[in-house]
Coordinates of C-alpha atoms and ligand atoms in Angstrom, one line a residue:
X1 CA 95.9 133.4 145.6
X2 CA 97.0 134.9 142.2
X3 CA 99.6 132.3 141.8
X4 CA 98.9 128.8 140.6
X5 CA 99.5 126.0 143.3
X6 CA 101.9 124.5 141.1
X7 CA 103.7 127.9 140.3
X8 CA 107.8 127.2 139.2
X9 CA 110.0 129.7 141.5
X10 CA 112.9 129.6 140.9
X11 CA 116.6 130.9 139.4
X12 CA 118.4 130.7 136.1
X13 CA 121.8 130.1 134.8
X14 CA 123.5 129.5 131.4
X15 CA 126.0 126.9 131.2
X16 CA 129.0 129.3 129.9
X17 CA 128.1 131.3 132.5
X18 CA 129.0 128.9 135.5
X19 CA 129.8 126.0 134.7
X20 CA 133.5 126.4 133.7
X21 CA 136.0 122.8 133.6
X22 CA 135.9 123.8 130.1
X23 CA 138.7 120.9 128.9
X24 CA 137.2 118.1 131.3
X25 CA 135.3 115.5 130.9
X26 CA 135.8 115.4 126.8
X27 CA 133.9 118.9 126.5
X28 CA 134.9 120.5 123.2
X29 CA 135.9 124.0 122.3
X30 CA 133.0 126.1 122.0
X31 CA 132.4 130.0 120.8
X32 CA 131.6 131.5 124.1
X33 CA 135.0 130.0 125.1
X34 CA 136.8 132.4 123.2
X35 CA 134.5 135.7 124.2
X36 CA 137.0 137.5 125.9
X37 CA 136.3 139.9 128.9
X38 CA 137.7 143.6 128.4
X39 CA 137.3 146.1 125.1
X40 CA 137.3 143.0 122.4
X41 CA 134.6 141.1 124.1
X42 CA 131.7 143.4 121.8
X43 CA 132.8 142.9 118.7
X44 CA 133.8 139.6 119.0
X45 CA 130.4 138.8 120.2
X46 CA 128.7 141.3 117.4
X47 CA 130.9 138.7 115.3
X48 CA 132.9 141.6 113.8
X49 CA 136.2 140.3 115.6
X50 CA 137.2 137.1 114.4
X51 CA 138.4 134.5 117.4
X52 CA 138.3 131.2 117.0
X53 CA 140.9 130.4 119.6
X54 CA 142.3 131.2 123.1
X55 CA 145.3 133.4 123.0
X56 CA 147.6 134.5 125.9
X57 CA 146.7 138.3 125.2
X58 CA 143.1 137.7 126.8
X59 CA 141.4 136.5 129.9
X60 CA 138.7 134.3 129.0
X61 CA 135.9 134.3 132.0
X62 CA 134.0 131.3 131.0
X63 CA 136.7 128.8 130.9
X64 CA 136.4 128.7 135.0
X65 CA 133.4 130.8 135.3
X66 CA 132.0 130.1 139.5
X67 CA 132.9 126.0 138.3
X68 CA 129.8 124.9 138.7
X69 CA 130.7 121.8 137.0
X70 CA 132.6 121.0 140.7
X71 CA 130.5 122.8 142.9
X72 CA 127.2 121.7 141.6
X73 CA 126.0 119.5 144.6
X74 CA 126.6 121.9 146.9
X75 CA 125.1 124.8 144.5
X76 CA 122.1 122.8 143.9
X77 CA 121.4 122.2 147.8
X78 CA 121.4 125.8 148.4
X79 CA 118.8 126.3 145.7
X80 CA 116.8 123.8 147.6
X81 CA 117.0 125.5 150.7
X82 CA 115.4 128.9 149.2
X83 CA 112.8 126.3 148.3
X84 CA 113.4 126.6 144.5
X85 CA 110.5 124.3 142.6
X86 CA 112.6 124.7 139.5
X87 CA 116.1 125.6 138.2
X88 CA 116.8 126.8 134.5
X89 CA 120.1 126.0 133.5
X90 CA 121.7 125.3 130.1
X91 CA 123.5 122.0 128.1
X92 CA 126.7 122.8 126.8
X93 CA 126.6 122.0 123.3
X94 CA 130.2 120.7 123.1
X95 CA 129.7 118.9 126.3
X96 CA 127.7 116.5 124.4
X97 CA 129.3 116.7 120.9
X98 CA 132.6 117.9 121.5
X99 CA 132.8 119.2 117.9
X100 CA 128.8 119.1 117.1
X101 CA 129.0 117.0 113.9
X102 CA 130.0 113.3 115.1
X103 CA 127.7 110.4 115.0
X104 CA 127.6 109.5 118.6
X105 CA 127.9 111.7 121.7
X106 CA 130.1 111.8 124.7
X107 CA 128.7 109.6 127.7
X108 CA 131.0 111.6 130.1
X109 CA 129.1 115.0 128.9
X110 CA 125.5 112.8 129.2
X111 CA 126.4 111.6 132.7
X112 CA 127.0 115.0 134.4
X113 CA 124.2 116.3 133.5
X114 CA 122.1 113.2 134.5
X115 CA 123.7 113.6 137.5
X116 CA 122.9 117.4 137.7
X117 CA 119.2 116.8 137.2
X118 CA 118.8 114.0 140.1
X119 CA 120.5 115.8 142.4
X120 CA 117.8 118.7 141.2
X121 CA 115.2 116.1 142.0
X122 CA 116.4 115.1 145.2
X123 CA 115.2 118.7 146.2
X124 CA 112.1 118.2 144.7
X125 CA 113.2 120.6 141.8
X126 CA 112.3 120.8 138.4
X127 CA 114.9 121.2 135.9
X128 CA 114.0 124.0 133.2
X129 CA 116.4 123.3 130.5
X130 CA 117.4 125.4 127.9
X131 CA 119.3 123.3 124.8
X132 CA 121.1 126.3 123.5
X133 CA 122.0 129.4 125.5
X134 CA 124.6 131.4 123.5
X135 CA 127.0 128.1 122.6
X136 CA 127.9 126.9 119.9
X137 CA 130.7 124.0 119.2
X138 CA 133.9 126.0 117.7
X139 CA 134.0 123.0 115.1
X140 CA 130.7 123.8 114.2
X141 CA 131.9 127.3 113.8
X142 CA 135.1 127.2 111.7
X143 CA 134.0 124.1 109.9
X144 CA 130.5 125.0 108.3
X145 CA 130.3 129.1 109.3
X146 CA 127.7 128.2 112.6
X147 CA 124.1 128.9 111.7
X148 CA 124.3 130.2 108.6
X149 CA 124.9 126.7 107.2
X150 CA 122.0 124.6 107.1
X151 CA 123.5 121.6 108.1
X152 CA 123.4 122.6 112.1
X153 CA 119.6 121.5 111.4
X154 CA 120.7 118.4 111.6
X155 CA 123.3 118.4 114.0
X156 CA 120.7 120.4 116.5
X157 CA 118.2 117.0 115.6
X158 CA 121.1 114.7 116.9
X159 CA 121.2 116.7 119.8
X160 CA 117.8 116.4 120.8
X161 CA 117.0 113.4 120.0
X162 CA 119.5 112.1 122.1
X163 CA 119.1 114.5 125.0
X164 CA 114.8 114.0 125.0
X165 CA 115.9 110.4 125.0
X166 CA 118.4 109.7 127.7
X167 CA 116.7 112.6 129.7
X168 CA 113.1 111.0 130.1
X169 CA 111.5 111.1 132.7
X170 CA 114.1 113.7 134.3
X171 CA 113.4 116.2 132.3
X172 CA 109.9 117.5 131.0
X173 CA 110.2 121.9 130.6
X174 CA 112.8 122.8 127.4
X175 CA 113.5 125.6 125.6
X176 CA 115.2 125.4 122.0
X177 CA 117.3 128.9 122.1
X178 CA 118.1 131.6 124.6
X179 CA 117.1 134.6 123.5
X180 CA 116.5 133.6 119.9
X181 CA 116.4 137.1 119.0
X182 CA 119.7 138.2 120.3
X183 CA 120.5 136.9 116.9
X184 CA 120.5 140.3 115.4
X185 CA 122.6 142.0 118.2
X186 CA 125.0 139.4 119.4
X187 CA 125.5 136.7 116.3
X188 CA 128.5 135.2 117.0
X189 CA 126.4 134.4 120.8
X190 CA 123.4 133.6 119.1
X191 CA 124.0 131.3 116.4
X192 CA 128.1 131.3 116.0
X193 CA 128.4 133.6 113.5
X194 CA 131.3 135.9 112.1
X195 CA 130.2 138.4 109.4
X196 CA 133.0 138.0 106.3
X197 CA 134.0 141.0 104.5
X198 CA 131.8 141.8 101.8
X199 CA 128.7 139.6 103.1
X200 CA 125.3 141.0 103.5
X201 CA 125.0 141.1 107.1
X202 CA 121.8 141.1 107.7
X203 CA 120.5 138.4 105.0
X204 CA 123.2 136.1 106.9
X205 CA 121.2 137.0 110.3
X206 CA 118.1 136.3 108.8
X207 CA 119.6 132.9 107.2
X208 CA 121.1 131.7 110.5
X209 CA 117.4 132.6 112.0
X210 CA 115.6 130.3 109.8
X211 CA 117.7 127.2 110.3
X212 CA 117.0 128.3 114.0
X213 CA 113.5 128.6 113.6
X214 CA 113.6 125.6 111.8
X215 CA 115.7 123.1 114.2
X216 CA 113.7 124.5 117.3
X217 CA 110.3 123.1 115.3
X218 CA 111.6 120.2 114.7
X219 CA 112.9 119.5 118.1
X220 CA 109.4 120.5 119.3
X221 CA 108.2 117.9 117.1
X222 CA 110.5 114.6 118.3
X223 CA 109.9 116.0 121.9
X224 CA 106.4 115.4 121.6
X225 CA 107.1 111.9 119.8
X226 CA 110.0 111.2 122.1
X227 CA 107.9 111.7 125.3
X228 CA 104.0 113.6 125.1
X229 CA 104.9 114.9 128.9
X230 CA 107.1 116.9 127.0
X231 CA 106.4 120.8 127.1
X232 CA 108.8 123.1 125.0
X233 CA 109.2 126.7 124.8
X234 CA 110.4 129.5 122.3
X235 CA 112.9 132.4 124.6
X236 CA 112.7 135.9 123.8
X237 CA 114.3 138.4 125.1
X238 CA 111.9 140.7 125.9
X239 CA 110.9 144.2 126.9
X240 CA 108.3 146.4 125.4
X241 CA 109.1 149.4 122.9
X242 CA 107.7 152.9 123.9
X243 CA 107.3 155.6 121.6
X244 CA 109.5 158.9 122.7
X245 CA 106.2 161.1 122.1
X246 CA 102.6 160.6 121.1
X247 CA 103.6 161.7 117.8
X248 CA 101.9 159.0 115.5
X249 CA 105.7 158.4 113.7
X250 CA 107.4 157.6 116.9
X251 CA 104.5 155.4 118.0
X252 CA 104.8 154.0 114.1
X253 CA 108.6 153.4 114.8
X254 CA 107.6 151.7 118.5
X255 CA 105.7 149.1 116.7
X256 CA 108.4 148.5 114.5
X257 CA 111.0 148.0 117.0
X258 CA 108.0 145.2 118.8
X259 CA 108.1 143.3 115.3
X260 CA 111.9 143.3 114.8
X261 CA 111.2 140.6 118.1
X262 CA 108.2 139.2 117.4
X263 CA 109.4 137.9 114.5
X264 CA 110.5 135.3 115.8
X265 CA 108.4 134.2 118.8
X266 CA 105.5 135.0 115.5
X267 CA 106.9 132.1 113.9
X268 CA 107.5 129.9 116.6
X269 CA 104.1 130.6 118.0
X270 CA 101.7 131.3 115.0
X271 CA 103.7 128.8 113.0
X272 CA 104.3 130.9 109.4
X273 CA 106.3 133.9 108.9
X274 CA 104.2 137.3 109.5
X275 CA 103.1 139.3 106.5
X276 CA 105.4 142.1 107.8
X277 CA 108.5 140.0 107.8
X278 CA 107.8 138.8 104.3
X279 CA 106.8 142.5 102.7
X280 CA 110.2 143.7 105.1
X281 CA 112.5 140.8 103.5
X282 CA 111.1 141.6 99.7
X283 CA 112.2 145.0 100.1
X284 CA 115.6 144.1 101.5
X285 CA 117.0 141.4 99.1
X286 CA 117.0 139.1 100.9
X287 CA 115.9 135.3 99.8
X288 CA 115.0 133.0 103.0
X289 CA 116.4 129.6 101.9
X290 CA 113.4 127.7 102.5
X291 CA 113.4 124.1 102.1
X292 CA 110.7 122.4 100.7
X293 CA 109.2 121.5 104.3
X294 CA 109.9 124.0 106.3
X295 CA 106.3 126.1 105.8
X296 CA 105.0 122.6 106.9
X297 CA 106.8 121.9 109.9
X298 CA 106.7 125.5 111.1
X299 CA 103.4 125.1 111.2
X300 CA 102.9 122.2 112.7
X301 CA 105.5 122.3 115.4
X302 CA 104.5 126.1 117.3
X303 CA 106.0 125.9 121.3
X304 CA 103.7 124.7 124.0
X305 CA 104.6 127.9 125.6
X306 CA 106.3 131.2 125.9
X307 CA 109.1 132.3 127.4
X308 CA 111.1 135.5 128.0
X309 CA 113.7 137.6 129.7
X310 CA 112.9 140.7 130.7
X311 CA 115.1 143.3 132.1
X312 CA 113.4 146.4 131.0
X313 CA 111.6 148.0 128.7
X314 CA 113.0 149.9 125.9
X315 CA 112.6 153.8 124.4
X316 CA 112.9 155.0 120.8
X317 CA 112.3 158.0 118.4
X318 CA 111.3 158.2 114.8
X319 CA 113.9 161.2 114.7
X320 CA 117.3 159.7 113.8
X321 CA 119.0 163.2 115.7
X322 CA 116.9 162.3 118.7
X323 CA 117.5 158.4 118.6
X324 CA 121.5 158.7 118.4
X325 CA 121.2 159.7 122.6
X326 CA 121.8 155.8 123.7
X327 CA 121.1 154.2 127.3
X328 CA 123.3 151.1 128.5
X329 CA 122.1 147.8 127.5
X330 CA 122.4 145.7 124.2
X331 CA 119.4 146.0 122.7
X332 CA 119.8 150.2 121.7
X333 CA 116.9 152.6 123.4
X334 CA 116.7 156.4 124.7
X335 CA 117.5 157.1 128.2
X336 CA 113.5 157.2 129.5
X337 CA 113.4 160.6 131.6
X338 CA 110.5 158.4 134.4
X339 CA 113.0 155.6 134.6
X340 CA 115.9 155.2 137.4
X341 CA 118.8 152.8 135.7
X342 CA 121.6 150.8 137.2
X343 CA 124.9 150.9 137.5
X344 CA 125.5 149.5 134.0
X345 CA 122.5 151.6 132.4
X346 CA 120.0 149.4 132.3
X347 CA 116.5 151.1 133.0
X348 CA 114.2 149.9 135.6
X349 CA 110.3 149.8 134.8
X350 CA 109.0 147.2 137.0
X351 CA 105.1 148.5 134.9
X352 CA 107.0 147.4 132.0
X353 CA 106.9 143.7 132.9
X354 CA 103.2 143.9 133.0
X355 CA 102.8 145.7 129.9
X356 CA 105.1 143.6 128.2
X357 CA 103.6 140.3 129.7
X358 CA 99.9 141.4 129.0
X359 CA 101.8 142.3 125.3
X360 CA 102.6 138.6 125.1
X361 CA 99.8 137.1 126.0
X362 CA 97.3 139.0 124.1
X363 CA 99.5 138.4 121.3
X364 CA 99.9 134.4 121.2
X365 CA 97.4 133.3 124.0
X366 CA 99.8 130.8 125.5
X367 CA 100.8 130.3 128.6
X368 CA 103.5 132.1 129.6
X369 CA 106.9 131.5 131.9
X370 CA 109.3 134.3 132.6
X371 CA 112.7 132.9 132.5
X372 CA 115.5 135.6 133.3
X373 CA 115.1 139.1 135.3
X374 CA 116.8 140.7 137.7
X375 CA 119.4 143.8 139.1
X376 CA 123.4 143.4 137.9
X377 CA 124.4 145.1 140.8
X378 CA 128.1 145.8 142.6
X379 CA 127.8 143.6 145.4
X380 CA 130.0 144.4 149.0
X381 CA 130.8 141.6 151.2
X382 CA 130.9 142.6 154.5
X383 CA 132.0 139.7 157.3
X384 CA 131.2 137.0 154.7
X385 CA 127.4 139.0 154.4
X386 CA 125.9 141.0 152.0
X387 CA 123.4 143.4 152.6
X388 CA 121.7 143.9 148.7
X389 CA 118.7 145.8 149.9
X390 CA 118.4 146.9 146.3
X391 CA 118.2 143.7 144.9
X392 CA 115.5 142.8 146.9
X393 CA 113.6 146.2 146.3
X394 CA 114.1 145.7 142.4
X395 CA 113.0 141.9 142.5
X396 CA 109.7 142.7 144.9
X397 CA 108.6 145.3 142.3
X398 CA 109.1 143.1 139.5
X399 CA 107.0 140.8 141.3
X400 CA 104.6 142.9 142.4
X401 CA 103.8 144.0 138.6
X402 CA 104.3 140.4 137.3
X403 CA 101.2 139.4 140.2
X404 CA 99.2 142.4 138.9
X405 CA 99.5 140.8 135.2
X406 CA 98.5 137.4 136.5
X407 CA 95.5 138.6 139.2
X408 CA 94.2 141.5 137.5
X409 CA 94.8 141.1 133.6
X410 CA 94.1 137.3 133.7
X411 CA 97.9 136.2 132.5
X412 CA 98.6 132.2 132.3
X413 CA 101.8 132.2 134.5
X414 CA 103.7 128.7 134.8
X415 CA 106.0 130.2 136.7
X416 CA 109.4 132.8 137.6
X417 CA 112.9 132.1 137.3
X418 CA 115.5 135.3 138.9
X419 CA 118.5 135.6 136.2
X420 CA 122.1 134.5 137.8
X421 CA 120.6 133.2 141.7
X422 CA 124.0 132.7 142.3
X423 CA 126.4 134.9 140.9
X424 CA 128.2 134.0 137.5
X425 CA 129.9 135.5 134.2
X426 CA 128.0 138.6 133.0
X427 CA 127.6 137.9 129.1
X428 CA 127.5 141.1 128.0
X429 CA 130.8 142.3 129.3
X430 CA 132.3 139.3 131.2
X431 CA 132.5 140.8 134.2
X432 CA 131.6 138.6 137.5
X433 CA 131.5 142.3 139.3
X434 CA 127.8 142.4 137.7
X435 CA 126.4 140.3 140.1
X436 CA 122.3 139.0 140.2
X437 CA 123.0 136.2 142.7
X438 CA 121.4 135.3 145.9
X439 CA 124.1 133.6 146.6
X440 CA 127.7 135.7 146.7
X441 CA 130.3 133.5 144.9
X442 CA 134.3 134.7 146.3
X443 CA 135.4 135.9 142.4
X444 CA 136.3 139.1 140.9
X445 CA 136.7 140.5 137.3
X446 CA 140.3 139.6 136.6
X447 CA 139.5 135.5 137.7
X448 CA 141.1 135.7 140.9
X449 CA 139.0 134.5 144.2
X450 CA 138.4 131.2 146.1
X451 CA 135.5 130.3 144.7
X452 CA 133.7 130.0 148.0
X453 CA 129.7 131.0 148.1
X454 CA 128.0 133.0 150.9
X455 CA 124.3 133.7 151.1
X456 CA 123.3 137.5 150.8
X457 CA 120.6 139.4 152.3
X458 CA 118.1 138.1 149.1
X459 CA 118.6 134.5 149.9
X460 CA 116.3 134.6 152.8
X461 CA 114.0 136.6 151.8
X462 CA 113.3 134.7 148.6
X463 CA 113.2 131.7 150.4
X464 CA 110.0 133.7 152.1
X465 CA 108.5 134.8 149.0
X466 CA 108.7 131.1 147.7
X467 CA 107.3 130.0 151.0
X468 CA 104.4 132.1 150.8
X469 CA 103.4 131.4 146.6
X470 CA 104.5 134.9 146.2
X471 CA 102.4 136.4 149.2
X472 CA 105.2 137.5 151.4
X473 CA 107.2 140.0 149.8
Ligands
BG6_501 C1 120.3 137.7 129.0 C2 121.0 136.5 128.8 O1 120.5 138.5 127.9 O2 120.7 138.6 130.0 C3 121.9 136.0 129.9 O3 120.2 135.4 128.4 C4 122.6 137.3 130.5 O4 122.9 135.1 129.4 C5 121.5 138.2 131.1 O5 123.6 137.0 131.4 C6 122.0 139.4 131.8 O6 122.9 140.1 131.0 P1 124.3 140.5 131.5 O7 125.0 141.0 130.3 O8 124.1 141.4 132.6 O9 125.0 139.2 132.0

C-alpha cells in the first residue's frame, strides 16, 4: 500500500470563501470583504484599486459566501460521510480580533470555531487549520498599511498564542499563511497591502514578506512551547516552471521563475535567506528591514513540514516576444502546446504534480502534505444531481501521479486535501460558477440561490477512494 495507514484525505476551504455571516458574532471588517466580484475585483486584489469599504456599486461574494458559518453542522457531516480523516479550513482573522490590534479577543469568534472543530471530531476528523488564508483585519489595513508595517508581528503573535492556547488538544496540523507567495501576485490578498503612488512596489512586497516570514517563525516557535504535539507548516503555492525549449536561457529563466517561490518556503524551511535572494535584493535596492533577531529566530523556528497547492504546472520563455503569449491563471505562463486547460485556462499536467512534489522534497527533505488541487469546473444540476465526470477524471489522475511520487520516488506524504469539497467563492474572480465541490451548493454568480447542498457524482466516488487508502480510483 503506497499510502501511509494514517494518510489525511480530505477537502479544503478558506474561511472568506464559505463562511460568510460577515457582521455576526462581533467579526470585524476584513480586506477580502471588500474584494469585489466583476472587472475591479484584479486590481483591487493586485492592491492597485484602493477599497477599504463596501459600496452599493458592487457585489461583494464573501460577505454570504455558501454561509458556512450556519450551515456548518450539516456541512461537516457530509464531509464525514465521504470519510474525510481531515478538513483544512481557515480562522478568520477579524473573527477573533475584530480590528487585529486589541488586547483581548472576541469569545464569540473563539467559540465558533471551538465548536467547528468538535463537531470535526465527532467524525473522527482532523482539523488542518490554516491561521491566515488571504485575510487581513481592515483595521489592520487602514491603520498601519497591513504587512508592510512591522507591527502585524506582534499582532499575528497575539493571535497565535491565543488560538495554540484555547485550541489544545483540538487542534494539532497549522499552517501560518496560505499561499505565502501569492504575496507578489495578489498583495492586497496576501498580506493587505495597497501599493501608494510613488512607492517601490516591489521592496514593499518584499517588506511585507519578511514580517511574514518572520511572524510564521515565531508562531512555529510558541506552537512548539504551547503544545510539542504541535506540527506546523509553511503553504506554497505551487507548480513547477518548464523551460519553453531546451535552449540553456529558457531553462536559465525556468530556474528563475522556481526561486521567485522558493524563496520563501527556502526561508521557512532552510531557515536563512538563500544566497540568490540576497545577491537578487543587492541589485534591486532594496534593504530587508531586519531586526536584530530575526536571522536567529529564522533559523531556529524552520516548519515541521511542507505544504502546497498545486493546480498546474507553469511554462516560460527567456524571449520577452515569446513570453507576452499568456495562459489563464494568476501566476503568468505560456499556453503549453501537450497540455489540455479548463474552462478558465488553467492547464492540466497531472505529471506535473509528481515532478513538482519530487521537486519539493528533494529540495527540503521534509515531509510533505498537499493542501489544495483540483478542477474549477461549470457544474449542471440536473434533478438535484450532477454528473462531473470530469472532475473525477482530473482528481484520479492527480492521484494517480501524486501515488507514483510517494510509491515509486520515495515521497513522505502526510496526506491530500481536494481544494473547495464543497463549492464556495472562487478567489480569483469571485465567481461561485467556478465550482471544485463534491458537494453542489444552490448559488450563482450574482448571490442569488437557496443555499441548499446536493451531493455530485464525485462525492461517492471519493468516499471510495478514501475507503480504499487511495486503492480504488
Ligand atoms: C488558491 C487559493 O490559490 O487557489 C484558494 O489558496 C483558491 O483560495 C484556489 O480558491 C483556487 O483558485 P480560484 O481562483 O479558482 O478560486
Amino acid at each position: 500500500m503506497p499510502f501511509r495507514k494514517d494518510f489525511l484525505w480530505g477537502g479544503a476551504t478558506a474561511a472568506n470563501q464559505c463562511e460568510g455571516a460577515y457582521q455576526e458574532g462581533g467579526r470585524g471588517l476584513a480586506n477580502v470583504d471588500v474584494v469585489p466580484h466583476g472587472k475591479d475585483r484584479f486590481p483591487v486584489s493586485m492592491g492597485k484599486l484602493k477599497m477599504t469599504e463596501l459600496d452599493n456599486e458592487h457585489y461583494y461574494p464573501a460577505l454570504e459566501a455558501i454561509d458556512f458559518y450556519h450551515h456548518y453542522k450539516e456541512d461537516i457531516a457530509l464531509f464525514g460521510e465521504m470519510g474525510f480523516k481531515t478538513y483544512r479550513m481557515s480562522i478568520a482573522w477579524s473573527r477573533i480580533f475584530p480590528n487585529g490590534d486589541e488586547e483581548e479577543p472576541n469569545e464569540e469568534g473563539l467559540k465558533f470555531y471551538e465548536d467547528v472543530f468538535k463537531e470535526c471530531h465527532k467524525y473522527g476528523i482532523e482539523p488542518l487549520v490554516t491561521i491566515t488564508h488571504f485575510d487581513c483585519p481592515m483595521h489592520l489595513i487602514t491603520e498601519y498599511g497591513g504587512w508592510k508595517n512591522r507591527k502585524l508581528i506582534d499582532f499575528y503573535k497575539r493571535l497565535v498564542t491565543v488560538l495554540f492556547t484555547r485550541y489544545k488538544g483540538l487542534v494539532k496540523y497549522w499552517l501560518t499563511f496560505n499561499e505565502i507567495n501569492m504575496i507578489l501576485h495578489l498583495p492586497f490578498m496576501g498580506a493587505g497591502l495597497i501599493i501608494e503612488e510613488g512607492e517601490n512596489e516591489e521592496a514593499v512586497k518584499y517588506t511585507a514578506a519578511h514580517h511574514e516570514l518572520v511572524a510564521s517563525a515565531w508562531a512555529t516557535k510558541i506552537a512548539h512551547e504551547i503544545d510539542p504535539e504541535n506540527m506546523v507548516g509553511c503553504m506554497l503555492a505551487a507548480g513547477n516552471t518548464y523551460a519553453n525549449t531546451c535552449a540553456p536561457e529558457d531553462v536559465w529563466k525556468s530556474m528563475e521563475k522556481d526561486r521567485e517561490n522558493y524563496f520563501f518556503i527556502d526561508v521557512q524551511s532552510r531557515g536563512a535567506y538563500p544566497a540568490y535572494a540576497i545577491k537578487e535584493l543587492e541589485r534591486k535596492g532594496i534593504e530587508i528591514p531586519f531586526a536584530e533577531d530575526d536571522k536567529e529566530m529564522l533559523k531556529n523556528y524552520t516548519v515541521d513540514f511542507i505544504s502546497f497547492s498545486y493546480y498546474s504546472s507553469r511554462l516560460t520563455s527567456a524571449d520577452p516576444e515569446v513570453n507576452k503569449e499568456t495562459a489563464g491563471n494568476v501566476f503568468a505562463t505560456l499556453k503549453n502546446p501537450y497540455l489540455k486547460a479548463s474552462e478558465w485556462g488553467w492547464q492540466i499536467d497531472p505529471l506535473g504534480l509528481r515532478i513538482t512534489m519530487n521537486a519539493l522534497y528533494d529540495r527540503y527533505q521534509k515531509p510533505l502534505f498537499i493542501v489544495e488541487n483540483g478542477l474549477g469546473a461549470k457544474d449542471e444540476l440536473v434533478n438535484g444531481f450532477v454528473e462531473d465526470d470530469y472532475r473525477i477524471d482530473y482528481l484520479r489522475e492527480h492521484i494517480k501521479a501524486m501515488k507514483d511520487a510517494v510509491e515509486i520516488d520515495g515521497v513522505d506524504l502526510l496526506g491530500y486535501t481536494s481544494w473547495g469539497c464543497i463549492d464556495l467563492v472562487s478567489a480569483s474572480t469571485g465567481e461561485m460558477s467556478k465550482r471544485y465541490g463534491f458537494i453542489y451548493v444552490d448559488k450563482d454568480d450574482a448571490g442569488h440561490g437557496n443555499l441548499k447542498r446536493y451531493k455530485k457524482k464525485s462525492f461517492d466516488w471519493y468516499k471510495k477512494v478514501i475507503a480504499s487508502n487511495g486503492e480504488d480510483l
